[in-house]
PDB file of C-alpha atoms and ligand atoms in Angstrom:
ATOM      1  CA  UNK A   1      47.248   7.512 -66.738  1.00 56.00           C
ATOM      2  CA  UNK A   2      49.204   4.548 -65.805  1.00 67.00           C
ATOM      3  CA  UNK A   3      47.540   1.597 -64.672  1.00 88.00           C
ATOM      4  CA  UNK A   4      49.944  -0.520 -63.328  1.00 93.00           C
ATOM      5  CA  UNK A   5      49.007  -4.725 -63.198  1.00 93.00           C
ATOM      6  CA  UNK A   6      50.311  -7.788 -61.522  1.00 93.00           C
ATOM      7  CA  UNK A   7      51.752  -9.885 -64.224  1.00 94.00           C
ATOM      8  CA  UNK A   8      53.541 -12.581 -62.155  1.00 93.00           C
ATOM      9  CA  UNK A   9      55.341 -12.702 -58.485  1.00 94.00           C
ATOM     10  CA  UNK A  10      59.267 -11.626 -58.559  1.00 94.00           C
ATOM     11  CA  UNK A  11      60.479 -15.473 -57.910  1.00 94.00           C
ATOM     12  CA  UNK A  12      58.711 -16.690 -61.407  1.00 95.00           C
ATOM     13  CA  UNK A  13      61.416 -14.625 -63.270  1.00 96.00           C
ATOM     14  CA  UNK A  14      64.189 -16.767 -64.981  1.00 95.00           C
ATOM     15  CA  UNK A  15      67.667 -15.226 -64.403  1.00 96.00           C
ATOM     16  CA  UNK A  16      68.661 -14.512 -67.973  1.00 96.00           C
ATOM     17  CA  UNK A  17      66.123 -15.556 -69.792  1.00 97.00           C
ATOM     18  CA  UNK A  18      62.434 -15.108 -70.394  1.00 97.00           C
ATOM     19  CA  UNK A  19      59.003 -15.958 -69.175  1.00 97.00           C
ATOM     20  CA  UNK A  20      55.984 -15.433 -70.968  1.00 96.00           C
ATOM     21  CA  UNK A  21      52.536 -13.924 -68.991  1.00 96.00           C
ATOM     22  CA  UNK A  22      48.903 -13.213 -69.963  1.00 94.00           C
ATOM     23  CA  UNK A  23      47.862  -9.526 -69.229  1.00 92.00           C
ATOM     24  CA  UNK A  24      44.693  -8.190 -70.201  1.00 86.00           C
ATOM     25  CA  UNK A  25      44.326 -11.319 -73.272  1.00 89.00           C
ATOM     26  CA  UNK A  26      47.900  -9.996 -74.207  1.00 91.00           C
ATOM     27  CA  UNK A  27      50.867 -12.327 -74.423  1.00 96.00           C
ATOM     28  CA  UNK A  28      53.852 -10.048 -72.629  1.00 97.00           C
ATOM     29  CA  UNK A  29      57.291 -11.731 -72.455  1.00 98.00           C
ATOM     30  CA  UNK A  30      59.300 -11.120 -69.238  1.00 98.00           C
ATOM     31  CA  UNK A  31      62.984 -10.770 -68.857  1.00 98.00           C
ATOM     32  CA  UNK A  32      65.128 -10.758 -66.098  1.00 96.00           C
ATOM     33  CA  UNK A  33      68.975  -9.278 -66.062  1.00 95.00           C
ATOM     34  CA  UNK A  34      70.630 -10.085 -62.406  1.00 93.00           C
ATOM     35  CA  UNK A  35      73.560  -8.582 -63.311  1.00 91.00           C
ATOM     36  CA  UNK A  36      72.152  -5.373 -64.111  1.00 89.00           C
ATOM     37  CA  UNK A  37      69.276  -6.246 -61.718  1.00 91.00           C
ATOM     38  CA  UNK A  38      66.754  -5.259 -64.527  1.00 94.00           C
ATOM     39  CA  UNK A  39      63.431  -6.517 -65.671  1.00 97.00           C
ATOM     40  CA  UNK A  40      61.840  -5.555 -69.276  1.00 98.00           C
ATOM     41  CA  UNK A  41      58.670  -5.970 -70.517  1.00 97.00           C
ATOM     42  CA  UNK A  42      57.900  -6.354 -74.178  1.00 98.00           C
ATOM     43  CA  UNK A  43      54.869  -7.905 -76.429  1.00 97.00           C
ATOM     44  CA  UNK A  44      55.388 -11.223 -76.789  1.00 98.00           C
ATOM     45  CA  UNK A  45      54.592 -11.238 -80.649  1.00 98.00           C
ATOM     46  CA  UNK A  46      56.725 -11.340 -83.259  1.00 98.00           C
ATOM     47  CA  UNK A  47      55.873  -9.196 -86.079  1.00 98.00           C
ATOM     48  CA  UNK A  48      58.293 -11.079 -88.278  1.00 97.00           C
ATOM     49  CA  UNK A  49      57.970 -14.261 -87.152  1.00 97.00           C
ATOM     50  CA  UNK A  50      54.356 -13.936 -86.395  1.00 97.00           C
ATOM     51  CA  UNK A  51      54.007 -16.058 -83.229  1.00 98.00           C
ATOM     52  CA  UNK A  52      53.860 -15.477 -79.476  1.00 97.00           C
ATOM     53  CA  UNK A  53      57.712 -16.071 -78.955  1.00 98.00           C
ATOM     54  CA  UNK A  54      60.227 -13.844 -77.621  1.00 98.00           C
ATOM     55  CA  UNK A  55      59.794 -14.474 -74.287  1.00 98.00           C
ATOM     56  CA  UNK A  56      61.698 -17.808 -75.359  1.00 98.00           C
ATOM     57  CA  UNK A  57      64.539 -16.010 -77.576  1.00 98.00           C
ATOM     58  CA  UNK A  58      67.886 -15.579 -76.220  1.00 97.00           C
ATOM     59  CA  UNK A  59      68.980 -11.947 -74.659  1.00 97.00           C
ATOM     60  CA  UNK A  60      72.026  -9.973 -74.383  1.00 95.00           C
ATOM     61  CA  UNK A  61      73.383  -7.123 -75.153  1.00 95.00           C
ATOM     62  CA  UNK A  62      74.466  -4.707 -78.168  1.00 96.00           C
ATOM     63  CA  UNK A  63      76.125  -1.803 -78.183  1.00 94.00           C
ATOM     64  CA  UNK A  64      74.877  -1.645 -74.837  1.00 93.00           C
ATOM     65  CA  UNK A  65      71.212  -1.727 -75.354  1.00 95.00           C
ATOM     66  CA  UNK A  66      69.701  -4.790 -73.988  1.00 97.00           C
ATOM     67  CA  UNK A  67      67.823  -6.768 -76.588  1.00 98.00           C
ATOM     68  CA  UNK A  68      66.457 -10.413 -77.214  1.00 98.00           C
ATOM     69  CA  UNK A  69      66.793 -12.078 -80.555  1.00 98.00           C
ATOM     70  CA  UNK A  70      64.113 -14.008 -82.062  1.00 98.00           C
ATOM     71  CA  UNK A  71      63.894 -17.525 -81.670  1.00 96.00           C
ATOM     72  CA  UNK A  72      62.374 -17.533 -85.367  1.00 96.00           C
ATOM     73  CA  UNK A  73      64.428 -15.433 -87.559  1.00 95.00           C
ATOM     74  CA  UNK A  74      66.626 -13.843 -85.132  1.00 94.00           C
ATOM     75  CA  UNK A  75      65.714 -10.047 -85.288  1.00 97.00           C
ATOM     76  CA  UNK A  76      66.780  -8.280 -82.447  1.00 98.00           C
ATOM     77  CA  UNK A  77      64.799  -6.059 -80.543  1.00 98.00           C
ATOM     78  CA  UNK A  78      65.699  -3.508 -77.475  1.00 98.00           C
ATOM     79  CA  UNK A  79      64.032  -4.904 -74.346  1.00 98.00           C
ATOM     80  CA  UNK A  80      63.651  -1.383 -73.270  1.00 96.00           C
ATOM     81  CA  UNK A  81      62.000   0.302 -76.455  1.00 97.00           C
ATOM     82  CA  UNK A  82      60.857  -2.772 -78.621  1.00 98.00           C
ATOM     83  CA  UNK A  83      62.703  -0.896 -81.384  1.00 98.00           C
ATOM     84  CA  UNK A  84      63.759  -4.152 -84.081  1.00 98.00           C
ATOM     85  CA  UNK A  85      67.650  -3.422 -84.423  1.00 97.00           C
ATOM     86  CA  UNK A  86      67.670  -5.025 -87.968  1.00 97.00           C
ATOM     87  CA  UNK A  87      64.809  -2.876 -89.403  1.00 97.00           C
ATOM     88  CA  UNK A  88      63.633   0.153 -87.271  1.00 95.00           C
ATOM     89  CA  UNK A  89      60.455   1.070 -88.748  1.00 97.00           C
ATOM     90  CA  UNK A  90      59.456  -2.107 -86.690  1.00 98.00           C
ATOM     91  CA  UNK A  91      58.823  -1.607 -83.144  1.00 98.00           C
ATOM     92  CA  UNK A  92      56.766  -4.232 -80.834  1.00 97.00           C
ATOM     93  CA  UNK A  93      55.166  -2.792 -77.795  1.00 96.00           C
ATOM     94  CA  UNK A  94      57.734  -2.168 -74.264  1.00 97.00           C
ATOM     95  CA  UNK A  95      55.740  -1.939 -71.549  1.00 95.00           C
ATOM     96  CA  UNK A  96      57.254  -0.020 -67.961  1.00 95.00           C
ATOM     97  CA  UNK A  97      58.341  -2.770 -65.348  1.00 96.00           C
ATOM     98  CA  UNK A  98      57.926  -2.436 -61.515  1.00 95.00           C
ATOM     99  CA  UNK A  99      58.386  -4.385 -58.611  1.00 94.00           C
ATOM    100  CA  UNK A 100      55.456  -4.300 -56.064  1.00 93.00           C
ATOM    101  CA  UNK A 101      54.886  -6.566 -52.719  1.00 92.00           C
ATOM    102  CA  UNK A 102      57.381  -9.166 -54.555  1.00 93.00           C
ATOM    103  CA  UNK A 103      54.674  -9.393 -57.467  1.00 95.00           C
ATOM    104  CA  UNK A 104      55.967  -8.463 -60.919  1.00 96.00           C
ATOM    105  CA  UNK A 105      54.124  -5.097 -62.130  1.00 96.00           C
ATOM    106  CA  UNK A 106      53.578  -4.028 -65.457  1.00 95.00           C
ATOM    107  CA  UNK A 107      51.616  -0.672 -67.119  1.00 93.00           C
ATOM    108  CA  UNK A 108      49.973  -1.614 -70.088  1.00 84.00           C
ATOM    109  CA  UNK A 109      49.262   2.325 -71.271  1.00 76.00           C
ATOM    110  CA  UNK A 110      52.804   3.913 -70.496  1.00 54.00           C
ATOM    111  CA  UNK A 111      55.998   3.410 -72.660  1.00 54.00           C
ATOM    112  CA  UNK A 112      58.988   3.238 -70.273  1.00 56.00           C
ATOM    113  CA  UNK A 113      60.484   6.633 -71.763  1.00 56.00           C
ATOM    114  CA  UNK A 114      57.192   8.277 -70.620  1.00 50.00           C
ATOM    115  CA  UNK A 115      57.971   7.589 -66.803  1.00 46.00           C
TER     116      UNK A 115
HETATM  117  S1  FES B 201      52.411 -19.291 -74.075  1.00 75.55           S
HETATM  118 FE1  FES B 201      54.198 -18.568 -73.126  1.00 75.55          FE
HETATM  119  S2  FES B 201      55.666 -18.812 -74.654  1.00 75.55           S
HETATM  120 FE2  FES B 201      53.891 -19.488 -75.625  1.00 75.55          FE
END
């Protein structure tokens, strides 16, 4: 089942960086890519870190895969599978991302492989 919420409308997105939005009593952190005109979704915890911060940690791109790096202790993880780059037995919830009625939509219950 996917059950897809409004998180936030399409002009609160930060080109290139993150924004951080409460779904559900869950912190999700919000990217934006114009360039690739992509938006990922990922818990806003860090496991390592422990604090509600990616959405402020810088993003970019390695080896392809987009990822943000912690503003803590700068682990990477991919924005699009919330695999940790540095240590992959670590992997933060990535949530499916779509744009609806220019809100911001995300599904809590499906992984974006799954879609
Ligand atoms: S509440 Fe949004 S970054 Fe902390």
């Amino acid at each position: 089942m996917v059950g897809w919420q409004d998180v936030c409308s399409i002009d609160d997105l930060q080109p290139d960086s993150g924004v951080c939005a409460l779904v559900d009593g869950q912190q999700v952190a919000l990217f934006y890519m114009p360039k690739e005109s992509a938006v990922y979704a990922i818990n806003n915890y860090d496991p390592f870190g422990k604090a509600n911060v990616l959405s402020r940690g810088l993003i970019g791109d390695i080896n392809g895969q987009p990822v943000v790096a912690s503003p803590l202790y700068k682990q990477h993880f991919n924005l699009q599978t919330g695999i940790c780059l540095e240590d992959e037995t670590v992997t933060i919830p990535a949530y499916a991302v779509r744009m609806e009625n220019g809100s911001v939509q995300i599904s809590m219950t499906e992984s974006p492989d799954e879609l």
